[in-house]
Coordinates of C-alpha atoms and ligand atoms in Angstrom, one line a residue:
X184 CA 156.6 83.6 63.1
X185 CA 153.2 82.0 63.1
X186 CA 152.2 80.0 66.1
X187 CA 151.5 76.3 65.9
X188 CA 149.7 74.2 68.6
X189 CA 148.5 70.7 68.5
X190 CA 146.9 68.4 71.0
X191 CA 146.2 64.7 71.3
X192 CA 144.9 63.0 74.5
X193 CA 141.8 62.4 76.6
X194 CA 140.7 66.0 77.1
X195 CA 138.5 68.2 75.0
X196 CA 140.9 69.5 72.4
X197 CA 139.3 72.8 71.2
X198 CA 139.6 74.8 74.5
X199 CA 143.1 73.6 75.0
X200 CA 144.1 74.6 71.5
X201 CA 142.5 78.0 71.9
X202 CA 144.3 78.6 75.1
X203 CA 147.5 77.6 73.5
X204 CA 146.9 80.0 70.6
X205 CA 146.4 82.9 73.1
X206 CA 149.9 82.1 74.5
X207 CA 151.4 82.0 71.0
X208 CA 149.7 85.0 69.6
X209 CA 152.8 87.2 69.9
X210 CA 154.2 85.0 67.1
X211 CA 151.7 86.2 64.5
X212 CA 148.2 87.7 64.7
X213 CA 146.7 88.4 61.4
X214 CA 144.5 85.4 61.2
X215 CA 143.8 82.2 63.2
X216 CA 142.2 78.9 62.8
X217 CA 141.6 75.5 64.4
X218 CA 140.8 72.0 63.1
X219 CA 139.7 69.1 65.3
X220 CA 139.0 65.5 64.4
X221 CA 135.8 63.9 65.7
X222 CA 135.0 61.3 63.1
X223 CA 135.4 64.0 60.4
X224 CA 137.5 67.1 60.4
X225 CA 135.9 70.4 61.5
X226 CA 137.7 73.6 60.7
X227 CA 137.0 77.1 61.8
X228 CA 139.4 79.8 60.6
X229 CA 139.3 83.5 59.8
X230 CA 141.1 86.8 59.5
X231 CA 141.8 88.6 62.8
X232 CA 142.9 87.7 66.2
X233 CA 142.5 84.7 68.4
X234 CA 139.8 86.6 70.2
X235 CA 137.9 86.9 66.9
X236 CA 138.3 83.2 66.3
X237 CA 136.9 82.5 69.7
X238 CA 133.8 84.6 68.9
X239 CA 133.4 82.7 65.7
X240 CA 133.7 79.4 67.6
X241 CA 130.9 80.4 69.9
X242 CA 128.6 80.0 67.0
X243 CA 130.2 76.7 65.7
X244 CA 131.2 75.4 69.1
X245 CA 129.0 72.4 68.9
X246 CA 130.8 71.1 65.9
X247 CA 134.1 71.1 67.7
X248 CA 133.1 69.6 71.0
X249 CA 133.9 66.1 71.9
X250 CA 137.2 66.0 69.9
X251 CA 140.3 65.0 71.6
X252 CA 142.8 65.6 68.8
X253 CA 143.3 68.9 66.9
X254 CA 145.6 71.5 65.6
X255 CA 145.5 75.3 65.6
X256 CA 147.4 78.2 64.1
X257 CA 147.9 81.9 64.5
X258 CA 149.4 83.4 61.3
X259 CA 151.9 86.0 60.3
X260 CA 151.4 86.3 56.6
X261 CA 154.2 85.7 54.1
X262 CA 152.4 84.4 51.0
X263 CA 148.9 85.7 50.5
X264 CA 147.2 88.5 52.4
X265 CA 145.7 88.1 55.9
X266 CA 142.2 86.8 55.0
X267 CA 139.9 84.0 55.9
X268 CA 140.9 81.8 53.0
X269 CA 144.6 82.2 53.7
X270 CA 144.3 81.4 57.4
X271 CA 145.5 77.9 58.5
X272 CA 144.6 75.1 58.8
X273 CA 144.5 74.2 55.1
X274 CA 142.7 71.1 53.8
X275 CA 143.2 68.8 50.9
X276 CA 140.4 68.8 48.3
X277 CA 138.7 65.8 49.8
X278 CA 138.7 67.6 53.2
X279 CA 140.2 64.7 55.1
X280 CA 143.7 66.0 55.8
X281 CA 144.3 69.3 57.7
X282 CA 147.7 71.0 58.0
X283 CA 149.2 74.0 59.8
X284 CA 152.6 75.3 58.9
X285 CA 155.2 77.9 60.0
X286 CA 157.9 78.8 57.5
X287 CA 158.2 79.2 53.8
X288 CA 157.9 76.6 51.1
X289 CA 160.3 78.1 48.6
X290 CA 159.4 75.9 45.6
X291 CA 155.7 76.4 46.2
X292 CA 155.1 77.8 42.7
X293 CA 156.6 74.8 40.9
X294 CA 154.7 72.4 43.2
X295 CA 151.5 74.3 42.7
X296 CA 151.8 74.0 38.9
X297 CA 152.5 70.3 39.1
X298 CA 149.6 69.6 41.5
X299 CA 147.3 71.7 39.4
X300 CA 148.2 69.6 36.4
X301 CA 147.0 66.6 38.4
X302 CA 143.7 68.1 39.1
X303 CA 144.2 69.7 42.5
X304 CA 142.4 73.0 43.1
X305 CA 143.7 75.7 45.4
X306 CA 141.6 77.7 47.7
X307 CA 144.3 80.0 49.0
X308 CA 147.2 82.1 47.9
X309 CA 149.5 80.5 50.5
X310 CA 152.7 78.5 50.0
X311 CA 151.4 76.2 52.7
X312 CA 148.4 74.8 50.8
X313 CA 150.7 73.0 48.3
X314 CA 151.9 70.9 51.2
X315 CA 148.5 69.4 52.1
X316 CA 147.8 68.6 48.5
X317 CA 151.2 67.1 48.1
X318 CA 150.6 64.8 51.1
X319 CA 147.3 63.8 49.6
X320 CA 149.0 63.1 46.3
X321 CA 151.6 60.9 47.9
X322 CA 149.0 59.0 49.8
X323 CA 146.9 58.4 46.7
X324 CA 149.9 57.3 44.7
X325 CA 150.7 54.7 47.4
X326 CA 147.6 53.9 49.4
X327 CA 149.5 51.4 51.6
X328 CA 151.3 54.4 53.3
X329 CA 150.1 55.7 56.6
X330 CA 149.9 59.4 57.4
X331 CA 153.5 59.5 58.6
X332 CA 154.7 57.9 55.4
X333 CA 152.7 60.3 53.2
X334 CA 154.1 63.3 55.0
X335 CA 157.6 61.9 54.9
X336 CA 157.3 61.3 51.2
X337 CA 155.9 64.7 50.6
X338 CA 158.6 66.4 52.5
X339 CA 161.2 65.0 50.1
X340 CA 159.8 67.3 47.4
X341 CA 159.8 70.4 49.5
X342 CA 162.5 73.1 49.6
X343 CA 162.3 75.8 52.3
X344 CA 161.5 75.9 55.9
X345 CA 158.8 74.3 57.9
X346 CA 157.4 73.5 61.3
X347 CA 154.2 71.6 60.5
X348 CA 151.5 69.6 62.1
X349 CA 149.1 67.3 60.2
X350 CA 146.0 65.3 61.2
X351 CA 143.7 63.2 59.0
X352 CA 140.4 61.5 59.4
X353 CA 141.9 58.6 57.4
X354 CA 144.0 57.9 60.5
X355 CA 142.2 59.6 63.3
X356 CA 144.5 58.8 66.3
X357 CA 147.7 60.3 64.9
X358 CA 149.3 63.6 64.8
X359 CA 152.3 64.0 62.6
X360 CA 154.8 66.9 63.0
X361 CA 157.9 67.8 61.2
X362 CA 160.5 70.5 61.5
X363 CA 163.1 72.1 59.2
X364 CA 164.1 75.6 60.2
X365 CA 161.0 76.5 62.2
X366 CA 160.9 75.5 65.8
X367 CA 158.7 72.8 67.3
X368 CA 158.4 71.4 70.9
X369 CA 156.6 68.3 72.1
X370 CA 155.0 68.5 75.5
X371 CA 154.8 65.2 77.3
X372 CA 151.8 65.0 79.6
X373 CA 150.1 62.1 81.3
X374 CA 148.3 60.2 78.5
X375 CA 148.3 63.4 76.4
X376 CA 150.7 65.3 74.2
X377 CA 151.1 68.8 73.0
X378 CA 152.9 70.2 70.1
X379 CA 153.8 73.9 69.9
X380 CA 156.1 76.4 68.3
X381 CA 157.5 77.2 71.7
X382 CA 156.9 76.1 75.2
X383 CA 154.5 78.9 76.2
X384 CA 151.3 76.9 75.6
X385 CA 152.8 73.8 77.1
X386 CA 154.1 74.9 80.5
X387 CA 150.7 75.0 82.2
X388 CA 150.1 71.3 81.3
X389 CA 153.5 69.7 81.7
X390 CA 157.1 70.7 82.3
X391 CA 158.5 67.8 80.3
X392 CA 159.4 68.6 76.7
X393 CA 161.3 67.3 73.8
X394 CA 162.7 69.8 71.3
X395 CA 162.6 68.6 67.7
X396 CA 165.8 69.0 65.8
X397 CA 166.0 70.2 62.3
X398 CA 165.0 67.5 59.8
X399 CA 163.1 65.5 62.4
X400 CA 159.6 64.2 62.4
X401 CA 157.5 63.0 65.3
X402 CA 154.5 60.7 65.2
X403 CA 152.3 61.3 68.2
X404 CA 149.4 59.2 69.4
X405 CA 147.6 59.3 72.8
X406 CA 149.8 56.3 73.8
X407 CA 153.2 57.8 73.0
X408 CA 155.5 59.3 70.4
X409 CA 158.4 58.4 68.2
X410 CA 160.9 60.7 66.7
X411 CA 162.8 59.9 63.5
X412 CA 164.5 62.0 60.8
X413 CA 162.6 62.9 57.7
X414 CA 164.8 60.2 56.1
X415 CA 163.2 57.7 58.5
X416 CA 166.2 57.2 60.8
X417 CA 165.5 56.7 64.5
X418 CA 166.9 59.5 66.8
X419 CA 167.4 59.5 70.5
X420 CA 165.8 62.5 72.1
X421 CA 166.5 64.0 75.5
X422 CA 163.5 65.0 77.7
X423 CA 164.1 68.5 79.0
X424 CA 162.4 70.1 82.1
X425 CA 161.0 73.6 81.4
X426 CA 162.6 76.2 83.6
X427 CA 159.9 78.9 83.8
X428 CA 156.6 79.3 85.5
X429 CA 153.2 80.1 84.0
X430 CA 153.1 83.4 85.9
X431 CA 156.1 84.6 83.8
X432 CA 154.0 84.5 80.6
X433 CA 151.0 86.3 82.1
X434 CA 150.6 90.0 82.5
X435 CA 150.6 90.1 86.3
X436 CA 148.4 93.2 86.7
X437 CA 150.1 95.3 84.0
X438 CA 148.1 96.6 81.1
X439 CA 150.6 95.2 78.6
X440 CA 153.4 92.6 78.5
X441 CA 155.7 95.3 77.3
X442 CA 155.2 97.4 80.4
X443 CA 155.5 94.4 82.7
X444 CA 158.7 93.5 81.0
X445 CA 160.1 97.0 81.3
X446 CA 159.3 97.0 85.0
X447 CA 160.8 93.5 85.5
X448 CA 164.3 94.8 84.5
X449 CA 165.7 95.4 88.0
X450 CA 164.9 91.8 88.9
X451 CA 166.1 90.5 85.5
X452 CA 169.4 92.3 86.0
X453 CA 169.9 90.5 89.3
X454 CA 169.0 87.2 87.7
X455 CA 171.5 87.6 84.9
X456 CA 174.3 88.3 87.4
X457 CA 173.3 85.7 90.0
X458 CA 176.0 83.2 90.5
X459 CA 178.1 84.8 87.8
X460 CA 179.3 88.0 89.4
X461 CA 181.6 87.0 92.3
X462 CA 182.0 90.4 94.1
X463 CA 184.0 88.9 97.0
X464 CA 186.5 87.3 94.6
X465 CA 186.4 90.2 92.2
X466 CA 185.7 88.0 89.2
X467 CA 183.0 86.6 87.0
X468 CA 182.3 82.9 86.6
X469 CA 180.7 82.1 83.3
X470 CA 179.8 78.4 83.4
X471 CA 178.6 78.2 79.8
X472 CA 181.9 79.4 78.3
X473 CA 184.4 78.4 81.0
X474 CA 185.9 75.6 79.0
X475 CA 186.4 77.8 76.0
X476 CA 187.6 81.0 77.7
X477 CA 191.2 80.6 76.7
X478 CA 190.3 80.1 73.1
X479 CA 188.0 83.1 73.3
X480 CA 190.8 85.2 74.8
X481 CA 193.1 84.2 72.0
X482 CA 190.7 85.2 69.3
X483 CA 192.2 87.2 66.4
X484 CA 188.9 88.9 66.1
X485 CA 185.4 88.6 67.4
X486 CA 182.5 89.0 65.0
X487 CA 179.1 89.6 66.6
X488 CA 176.0 88.7 64.5
X489 CA 172.4 89.5 65.4
X490 CA 169.3 91.3 64.2
X491 CA 167.2 94.2 65.5
X492 CA 167.5 94.9 69.2
X493 CA 170.0 92.1 69.7
X494 CA 172.2 93.8 67.1
X495 CA 172.1 97.0 69.1
X496 CA 173.2 95.0 72.2
X497 CA 176.0 93.7 70.0
X498 CA 177.2 97.2 69.2
X499 CA 177.4 97.9 72.9
X500 CA 179.3 94.6 73.2
X501 CA 181.8 95.8 70.7
X502 CA 182.5 98.9 72.7
X503 CA 182.8 96.9 75.9
X504 CA 185.0 94.1 74.6
X505 CA 187.3 96.5 72.7
X506 CA 187.6 98.8 75.7
X507 CA 188.3 96.1 78.3
X508 CA 189.6 93.1 76.5
X509 CA 191.3 94.9 73.6
X510 CA 190.2 92.3 71.1
X511 CA 189.0 93.7 67.8
X512 CA 185.3 93.3 67.4
X513 CA 183.1 93.7 64.3
X514 CA 179.3 93.8 64.5
X515 CA 177.4 92.5 61.5
X516 CA 173.7 92.2 60.7
X517 CA 173.2 88.4 60.6
X518 CA 171.4 88.8 57.3
X519 CA 174.4 90.5 55.7
X520 CA 177.0 88.2 57.2
X521 CA 175.3 85.1 55.9
X522 CA 175.2 86.3 52.3
X523 CA 178.4 88.2 51.9
X524 CA 181.0 85.5 52.0
X525 CA 182.7 87.0 55.0
X526 CA 186.4 86.5 55.8
X527 CA 186.2 84.3 58.9
X528 CA 188.5 81.6 59.9
X529 CA 189.5 79.2 62.7
X530 CA 191.1 81.9 64.8
X531 CA 188.0 84.0 64.8
X532 CA 185.1 83.9 67.3
X533 CA 181.6 84.5 66.1
X534 CA 179.1 85.5 68.8
X535 CA 175.5 85.2 67.8
X536 CA 173.0 87.1 70.0
X537 CA 169.3 86.3 69.9
X538 CA 166.5 86.6 72.4
X539 CA 164.3 83.9 70.8
X540 CA 167.2 81.8 69.7
X541 CA 165.2 81.1 66.6
X542 CA 165.8 84.1 64.3
X543 CA 166.3 82.6 60.8
X544 CA 169.1 85.0 59.7
X545 CA 171.0 84.7 63.0
X546 CA 170.8 80.9 62.8
X547 CA 172.0 81.0 59.2
X548 CA 174.9 83.3 60.2
X549 CA 175.8 80.8 63.0
X550 CA 175.8 77.9 60.5
X551 CA 177.9 79.9 58.0
X552 CA 180.4 80.8 60.7
X553 CA 180.7 77.2 61.8
X554 CA 181.3 76.0 58.3
X555 CA 184.2 78.4 58.1
X556 CA 185.7 76.9 61.2
X557 CA 185.1 79.8 63.6
X558 CA 184.4 79.1 67.3
X559 CA 180.7 80.0 67.6
X560 CA 179.3 81.3 70.9
X561 CA 175.7 82.1 71.6
X562 CA 173.9 84.6 73.8
X563 CA 170.3 83.5 74.0
X564 CA 167.3 84.0 76.2
X565 CA 165.1 81.0 75.3
X566 CA 166.6 77.9 76.9
X567 CA 166.8 75.0 74.5
X568 CA 166.3 77.2 71.5
X569 CA 167.9 76.2 68.2
X570 CA 170.7 78.8 68.4
X571 CA 171.4 77.8 71.9
X572 CA 171.7 74.2 70.9
X573 CA 173.8 74.7 67.8
X574 CA 176.4 77.0 69.3
X575 CA 179.6 75.4 70.7
X576 CA 179.3 77.4 73.9
X577 CA 177.3 80.2 75.2
X578 CA 175.5 82.1 77.9
X579 CA 171.8 82.4 78.7
X580 CA 170.4 85.8 79.5
X581 CA 167.9 84.5 82.1
X582 CA 165.5 87.3 81.4
X583 CA 162.5 85.0 81.6
X584 CA 160.0 84.7 78.7
X585 CA 159.7 88.0 76.8
X586 CA 156.2 88.1 75.3
X587 CA 155.9 91.8 74.1
X588 CA 157.0 92.0 70.5
X589 CA 159.2 95.0 71.4
X590 CA 162.2 93.6 73.1
X591 CA 163.1 95.4 76.4
X592 CA 164.3 93.2 79.3
X593 CA 166.1 90.9 76.9
X594 CA 168.1 93.8 75.7
X595 CA 169.4 94.9 79.1
X596 CA 170.1 91.3 80.0
X597 CA 172.1 90.9 76.8
X598 CA 174.1 94.0 77.6
X599 CA 174.9 92.7 81.1
X600 CA 176.0 89.3 79.6
X601 CA 178.3 91.1 77.2
X602 CA 179.6 93.2 80.0
X603 CA 180.5 90.2 82.0
X604 CA 182.0 88.5 79.0
X605 CA 184.2 91.6 78.3
X606 CA 185.5 91.4 81.9
X607 CA 186.1 87.7 81.7
X608 CA 188.0 88.2 78.5
X609 CA 190.1 90.9 80.1
X610 CA 191.1 88.9 83.2
X611 CA 194.8 88.3 83.4
X612 CA 195.4 90.2 80.2
X613 CA 194.4 93.7 79.8
X614 CA 193.0 95.2 83.0
X615 CA 193.9 94.7 86.6
X616 CA 192.0 92.7 89.1
X617 CA 191.1 95.9 90.9
X618 CA 189.6 97.4 87.7
X619 CA 187.5 94.2 87.2
X620 CA 186.3 94.4 90.8
X621 CA 185.4 98.0 90.4
X622 CA 183.4 97.3 87.2
X623 CA 181.6 94.4 88.9
X624 CA 180.7 96.7 91.8
X625 CA 179.3 99.2 89.4
X626 CA 177.3 96.4 87.6
X627 CA 175.7 95.2 90.8
X628 CA 174.5 98.7 91.5
X629 CA 172.6 98.8 88.2
X630 CA 169.4 97.1 89.4
X631 CA 168.8 99.6 92.1
X632 CA 169.5 102.5 89.7
X633 CA 167.1 101.0 87.2
X634 CA 164.4 100.8 89.8
X635 CA 164.9 104.5 90.5
X636 CA 164.5 105.3 86.8
X637 CA 161.2 103.3 86.7
X638 CA 159.9 105.7 89.3
X639 CA 160.0 108.4 86.7
X640 CA 157.3 106.6 84.7
X641 CA 154.6 109.3 85.3
X642 CA 157.0 112.2 84.3
X643 CA 157.9 110.2 81.1
X644 CA 154.2 109.6 80.5
X645 CA 153.5 113.3 80.6
X646 CA 156.3 114.0 78.1
X647 CA 154.9 111.3 75.9
X648 CA 151.5 113.0 75.9
X649 CA 153.1 116.3 74.7
X650 CA 154.8 114.6 71.8
X651 CA 152.4 111.8 70.9
X652 CA 151.3 113.5 67.6
X653 CA 154.9 114.1 66.3
X654 CA 155.5 112.8 62.8
X655 CA 159.2 112.2 63.3
X656 CA 161.7 111.8 66.1
X657 CA 165.5 112.0 66.1
X658 CA 167.5 110.1 68.7
X659 CA 171.1 111.2 69.3
X660 CA 173.8 109.8 71.5
X661 CA 177.6 109.3 71.5
X662 CA 179.9 106.5 72.6
X663 CA 178.1 103.9 74.6
X664 CA 174.9 105.9 74.2
X665 CA 174.9 105.7 70.4
X666 CA 173.5 102.2 70.2
X667 CA 171.0 103.3 72.8
X668 CA 169.9 106.0 70.4
X669 CA 169.4 103.4 67.7
X670 CA 167.4 101.2 70.1
X671 CA 165.3 104.1 71.4
X672 CA 164.4 104.9 67.8
X673 CA 163.6 101.3 67.0
X674 CA 161.3 101.0 70.0
X675 CA 159.4 104.1 69.0
X676 CA 158.9 103.1 65.4
X677 CA 157.9 99.6 65.9
X678 CA 155.2 100.2 68.4
X679 CA 153.9 103.7 67.7
X680 CA 154.5 103.7 63.9
X681 CA 156.2 107.2 64.2
X682 CA 159.2 107.5 61.9
X683 CA 162.3 107.7 64.1
X684 CA 166.0 107.7 63.4
X685 CA 168.9 107.1 65.7
X686 CA 172.3 108.6 64.9
X687 CA 175.7 109.2 66.6
X688 CA 175.2 112.8 67.7
X689 CA 178.3 114.0 65.8
X690 CA 176.8 112.7 62.6
X691 CA 173.9 115.0 62.8
X692 CA 175.6 117.8 61.0
X693 CA 176.5 115.5 58.1
X694 CA 172.9 115.3 57.0
X695 CA 170.1 114.8 59.5
X696 CA 170.4 118.4 60.7
X697 CA 168.5 119.3 57.5
X698 CA 165.4 117.7 59.1
X699 CA 165.4 119.9 62.1
X700 CA 162.6 122.5 62.6
X701 CA 160.1 123.4 65.2
X702 CA 158.2 120.1 64.6
X703 CA 161.1 117.8 65.2
X704 CA 161.5 116.4 68.7
X705 CA 165.2 115.4 69.3
X706 CA 166.1 113.1 72.1
X707 CA 169.6 113.6 73.3
X708 CA 171.2 111.0 75.6
X709 CA 173.4 113.5 77.3
X710 CA 174.9 111.7 80.3
X711 CA 178.1 113.0 81.9
X712 CA 180.9 111.0 80.2
X713 CA 183.9 112.0 78.2
X714 CA 181.7 113.3 75.3
X715 CA 179.4 115.4 77.5
X716 CA 180.7 118.8 76.4
X717 CA 180.5 117.7 72.7
X718 CA 176.9 116.7 73.1
X719 CA 176.0 120.0 74.7
X720 CA 177.3 121.7 71.5
X721 CA 175.1 119.3 69.5
X722 CA 172.1 120.4 71.6
X723 CA 172.9 124.0 70.9
X724 CA 173.0 123.3 67.2
X725 CA 169.5 121.8 67.4
X726 CA 168.1 124.6 69.5
X727 CA 169.4 127.2 67.1
X728 CA 167.2 125.5 64.5
X729 CA 164.2 125.5 66.8
X730 CA 164.3 121.7 67.3
X731 CA 162.5 120.6 70.5
X732 CA 165.0 119.0 72.8
X733 CA 164.3 116.2 75.3
X734 CA 167.4 115.2 77.2
X735 CA 168.3 112.2 79.3
X736 CA 170.8 113.5 81.7
X737 CA 172.4 112.7 85.0
X738 CA 171.0 113.7 88.4
X739 CA 172.3 117.1 89.4
X740 CA 173.1 118.4 85.9
X741 CA 171.8 122.0 86.1
X742 CA 173.5 123.0 82.9
X743 CA 171.3 120.9 80.7
X744 CA 168.0 122.2 82.2
X745 CA 168.6 125.6 80.5
X746 CA 169.1 123.9 77.1
X747 CA 166.5 121.3 76.9
X748 CA 162.7 121.7 76.9
X749 CA 162.4 118.5 79.0
X750 CA 165.0 116.7 81.0
X751 CA 164.7 113.1 82.4
X752 CA 167.2 112.8 85.2
X753 CA 168.7 109.4 85.8
X754 CA 171.3 108.3 88.3
X755 CA 175.0 108.8 87.7
X756 CA 177.1 105.8 86.5
X757 CA 180.2 105.1 84.5
X758 CA 180.2 105.4 80.7
X759 CA 180.1 101.6 80.0
X760 CA 177.2 101.1 82.5
X761 CA 175.2 103.9 81.1
X762 CA 173.3 102.1 78.3
X763 CA 171.7 99.9 80.9
X764 CA 170.2 103.0 82.4
X765 CA 169.6 105.3 79.5
X766 CA 167.6 102.8 77.5
X767 CA 164.9 102.5 80.2
X768 CA 163.4 106.1 79.8
X769 CA 163.4 105.5 76.0
X770 CA 161.5 102.2 76.4
X771 CA 158.9 104.0 78.6
X772 CA 158.7 106.9 76.3
X773 CA 158.0 104.7 73.3
X774 CA 155.5 102.7 75.3
X775 CA 153.5 105.7 76.5
X776 CA 153.5 107.4 73.1
X777 CA 152.2 104.2 71.5
X778 CA 149.4 103.8 74.1
X779 CA 148.4 107.5 73.7
X780 CA 148.1 106.8 70.0
X781 CA 145.9 103.8 70.6
X782 CA 148.4 101.3 69.2
X783 CA 148.6 97.7 70.2
X784 CA 152.0 97.8 71.8
X785 CA 152.3 94.1 72.5
X786 CA 151.3 93.1 69.0
X787 CA 152.4 95.9 66.7
X788 CA 151.2 95.7 63.1
X789 CA 153.2 93.7 60.6
X790 CA 155.6 92.4 63.3
X791 CA 156.0 89.1 65.1
X792 CA 158.1 88.2 68.1
X793 CA 160.2 85.5 66.5
X794 CA 161.3 86.0 63.0
X795 CA 161.8 82.5 61.7
X796 CA 161.6 83.4 58.0
X797 CA 164.2 85.3 56.0
Ligands
LIG7 O1 164.9 86.9 68.9 P1 166.0 87.8 68.4 O2 166.7 88.6 69.4 O3 166.9 87.1 67.4 O4 165.2 88.9 67.5 C1 165.8 89.9 66.7 C2 164.9 90.9 66.3 O5 163.9 90.4 65.4 C3 164.2 91.6 67.4 O6 165.2 92.2 68.3 C4 163.3 92.7 66.9 O7 164.0 93.7 66.3 C5 162.4 93.3 68.0 N1 161.1 93.5 67.6 C6 162.9 94.6 68.6 O8 162.1 95.1 69.6

């Protein structure tokens, strides 16, 4: 969370930094700020969005012009409320060092006390401000140090996570960055360099990037950069080519990124399978795990760890792997796994799933699993992300950049990856070649079916309008559609702020049924699979308590139209395929309800796209 961007080169820094902030705003958006160095430091920062900052800059623009080095930040508050004074950059008391930070300084209280006792005064309630004073203190204690040395020394006293970027008028041509836990990327241009929390602000300037590793620091000037560890040991860094286009992080005519990303799903589904699904051979080829496939097949147990939407994909993965590959699977919240001393050993496989590849809890779960000797595999969307780099093997979801905070296309891509994985794990063991081929054929039909569902957008929009003022929603599904019920509820609550619960439909009578009355919309995912008749009974139970039923059903299902107030008909498919289809109307429903309520769907309150703090 929080977006960091820095620039050093020949061009005017302020417009580049602002543009960079716009691209990073999905990481945090409660306040924003910028500092440039033009002889002295000039800082403009305030509560609100990057747009608000731009307006403020129009007044103070003169002060920022002419500078070719600067840093900027868009914040997701952890310590201290969203306010002007808590916005980054933060300055030392002399006003000659400016710092931006993403992460949490866990020992900030102790450091604050100590610095206060040395006469430092604090202007914010943030944990970050201690860092800038600490750097100042180190520099004062040893004036022969340069900025790099002062930062390095300060970081020795810091516990917690950071991605940070520092400039100082005492050393005007240098930008110092450091990373522990929170991601940072260096963009290598022609006589200019960029620093950012992810590649989104960089790709329009250069495709060459260097990902900083944990515990690494970079010193960047207009002439070049060096990367060392915080302990001052030189490290060799690979230069990576970015693999996405600028257009992929723009709205492309859609009103919101979320809508664009929902509509991208048929193409994304093709992309995930491209080169991997070999229909003619009736097999999947998964390059990223090929060398480990035998070990994966021999796993005593697979544990899937993830958070949020990725965790829901993991639940579907459990159903798929157990059904096809007959390997026992457990799905754990990464945050629980990391702290509960799980029983995991060398014959277990731990699969971590993460769109961003930077989620702090998932990363910690990965590291805990590694420590216990498990084979750790990753399923990530962001290429080069920390999780992708730290796992032994893995598969990218190839969904392209997902900017909307509510995850949509990444989810369907994750499910397809898990589907392919389940089939790869089954090969030669549990299901026949023909069954694998049949499943692959079904998979390749999904993009076209998804496209047909997207044509229902206006019907779904009119249903959204009817229910936009509901206070609660219940989502029910069984089997493969149970995780979809959870995901549908999550989508609705995170972007519309309506309270929503997802449940396995059969669980309804064990409690949630008490909630049902004429004001409770209940979404049933009632596709024709082995539990269909059971779910019809559940619908009857809701109807007899006057609940308002909206059903997702398969084309041609007449029976359900007499039971539900609204039916969204989607194409027929097998049970395991179904989540890839049933989730789409739920994404659209959440989207339209949220827009009818005037919510900012791409940047819902209190959320951020990449959760890099615990
Ligand atoms: O990047 P990750 O997949 O690791 O993120 C996990 C969750 O933070 C994420 O899925 C979150 O729940 C989304 N806002 C859901 O739409």
